[in-house]
Amino acid sequence: MSLVDLADVHKEYRLGATSVHAVRGVSLEIREGELVSIVGPSGCGKTTILNMIGCIDRPTRGTVRFNGQDVGHLSDSQAAQMRLRSIGFVFQSFNLVPVLSVRENIALPMVLAGASKKERRRTGDHLMDAVGLTEFAAHKPGELSGGQRQRVAIARALVNSPRLVIADEPTANLDSETGGEVLDVMRRLNRDEGVTFIFSTHDEKILRYAGRIVKLRDGVIEGVDGEQPECT
Amino acid sequence: MYLKLALLNLWKYRRRVAVIFAGVVLSVAAMELIGGMLNGMRLTFFSEILGGSGHVQLHARGYEDQLDRYSAANLIEAPDVVVDALREAPHGERVEHAEQLLSFASVLGARGRTAPVVAHGVDPRTRYFPEATENIVAGSFALKERGITISRDDAELLRLEIGDEATILARMPTGVPLVRRLTVGGVFESDHAELGAGVAFMRLSDAQSLLNAADRVSELRVTLRDPYEADDFAASIEPLLDEHGLIARAWREIHGTVIVFVEIADLTAAIINAFVLIVAASVITNAILMTAFDRIATFGALRAIGLKRRQLVGMVVCEGAFVGVAGSLIGLAVAVPVVLYFQTHGLDIGDMGEFFGTSRTYYFSFEAAATARTFIYGVLVASLSALYAGWATARLDLIHSLQEA
């Protein structure tokens, strides 16, 4: 069974009298353990698709299924619960909580999930080690470089052991070397821990990290490069 | 971590938090001061005005129609019988004290000068007229036989000192004038509007003898255990009143003007408090809103990772409540010492006291329950303001919040 299944998904935004058709009939299937990249120029609908997969936005038409469940009709509270338990997010602007330390930022989703302090500590330490930030545990985000902040965001996205991590332009605010380091971390976690990643980018140079590349233009899938793994 | 997050956010936005904090401190301090002042006013009313007048006054029927309230023409017959009845069941349980008075208009003369005075024939241990009994500046209030206690103003006017003799001129109930010589035994000084001058005290028996009104008084003054029962008590003793040809006046009737003033003052205070709360709530709400809207991106990220709307509202309310608690405590720490100072030392209100029939010095009153209420109001205003700010932030579209980053 696929982890994510988009069937003829449309998304239309109303901006006063005009409407913008951001996504036009996208159908896409993503299986567990994949590292998928959605690529395309700015405004092609990448973020909109990621938001709908991540239960942040709802399709105007069509269905978005996550793990077999139609997530287009979840209530706010159910969507929040789905994001907390099953989906991790990595944002272009990191979106860390500036007043909390690296350790606290990483553990925050576990606090929301009601994990014990001991469990938070153990998981937090493991993930800080995995993203190479152990020595920065007590630092605030403002004291870190862009790459380090994005690694904190990746660790935070993974802390509740989600089935899917969505990364929206994770390297857009980073130089190419640091962006490469961040994508290395994502690829390693995908390979070693089986985490499913979907990331969007408009940078052709980083596409080599993806197992499958979905090309998007004007809200329509233009093509897919790479083979979909066999269903396990 | 919620609390820690709230505290850290408060510190990060400390300038705006300072505005919120100042709003809470000022409003709580203002409410505490106004409350202490009004509570003092109420206590002054009960202790000074009701303490002196009693809660129910009994007079002979026809008293209300008299042109001269101090005329000795209309007196209560056999007052001992009425007092005994008041002290017995079923009224005795409600009556704390009952006393006989014979008040009459007179002229006091000495050394070729005269002064009009209202003379009160009272028990030497009277519990009424505390402004005179507790403010003796020469001699004593002991009221020896054929003795008189006068005000300092009258003593100076008539050039009288302790031990000097004065002549008192009054009219018997029949209208026949009578003159008697009395010895000055005490001089009191009071800034009370009704007791400053033109008032003298003598023994009840001397007054009755002077007016040739043995076993008759002009008034029975009653203090109840619960002053708020006065009207009910007056209604309950109607058979007794009818039997003896008496009327009863409860304190609400006696002090109608002052009560209206107290009620207006209460209403004014409620309006002022409401105004203070509304202004404080506006300032606090706006400041919290600004602080919250500065963090839309952070809130968006928190909601994206699973924070529910109500949890977000709870987090903002937690911040507001914390400022409310701390600000209210500081506000009370500023205001309570001021209230306590004026409770001990009083506030000179000048001639306003004369207008209200109280002394010139006005004492505040600290009441723990009122202070606790003020504290709760402070915390509630801050928390409700934060609740609005939290609600306004939480209802924002999540995508819009994330785009703010």
Coordinates of C-alpha atoms in Angstrom, one line a residue, chain B residues 19-20 23-24 27 274-290 381-382 384-386 388-389:
Chain B
V19 CA 3.7 47.9 29.0
I20 CA 1.4 45.0 29.9
G23 CA -1.1 48.3 32.9
V24 CA -1.8 45.6 35.4
S27 CA -5.1 49.2 37.4
A274 CA -15.1 49.5 35.3
F275 CA -13.4 52.3 33.5
V276 CA -10.0 51.4 34.9
L277 CA -10.6 47.7 34.0
I278 CA -11.7 48.6 30.4
V279 CA -8.7 50.9 29.8
A280 CA -6.3 48.4 31.4
A281 CA -7.9 45.6 29.3
S282 CA -7.5 47.6 26.1
V283 CA -3.9 48.4 26.8
I284 CA -3.1 44.9 27.8
T285 CA -5.0 43.3 24.9
N286 CA -3.2 45.5 22.4
A287 CA 0.2 44.9 23.9
I288 CA -0.4 41.1 24.0
L289 CA -1.8 41.2 20.5
M290 CA 1.4 43.0 19.2
V381 CA -8.2 41.1 33.1
A382 CA -4.7 40.0 32.0
L384 CA -9.0 37.4 29.4
S385 CA -7.0 39.9 27.4
A386 CA -4.5 37.2 26.6
Y388 CA -8.6 37.3 23.2
A389 CA -5.1 37.7 21.8

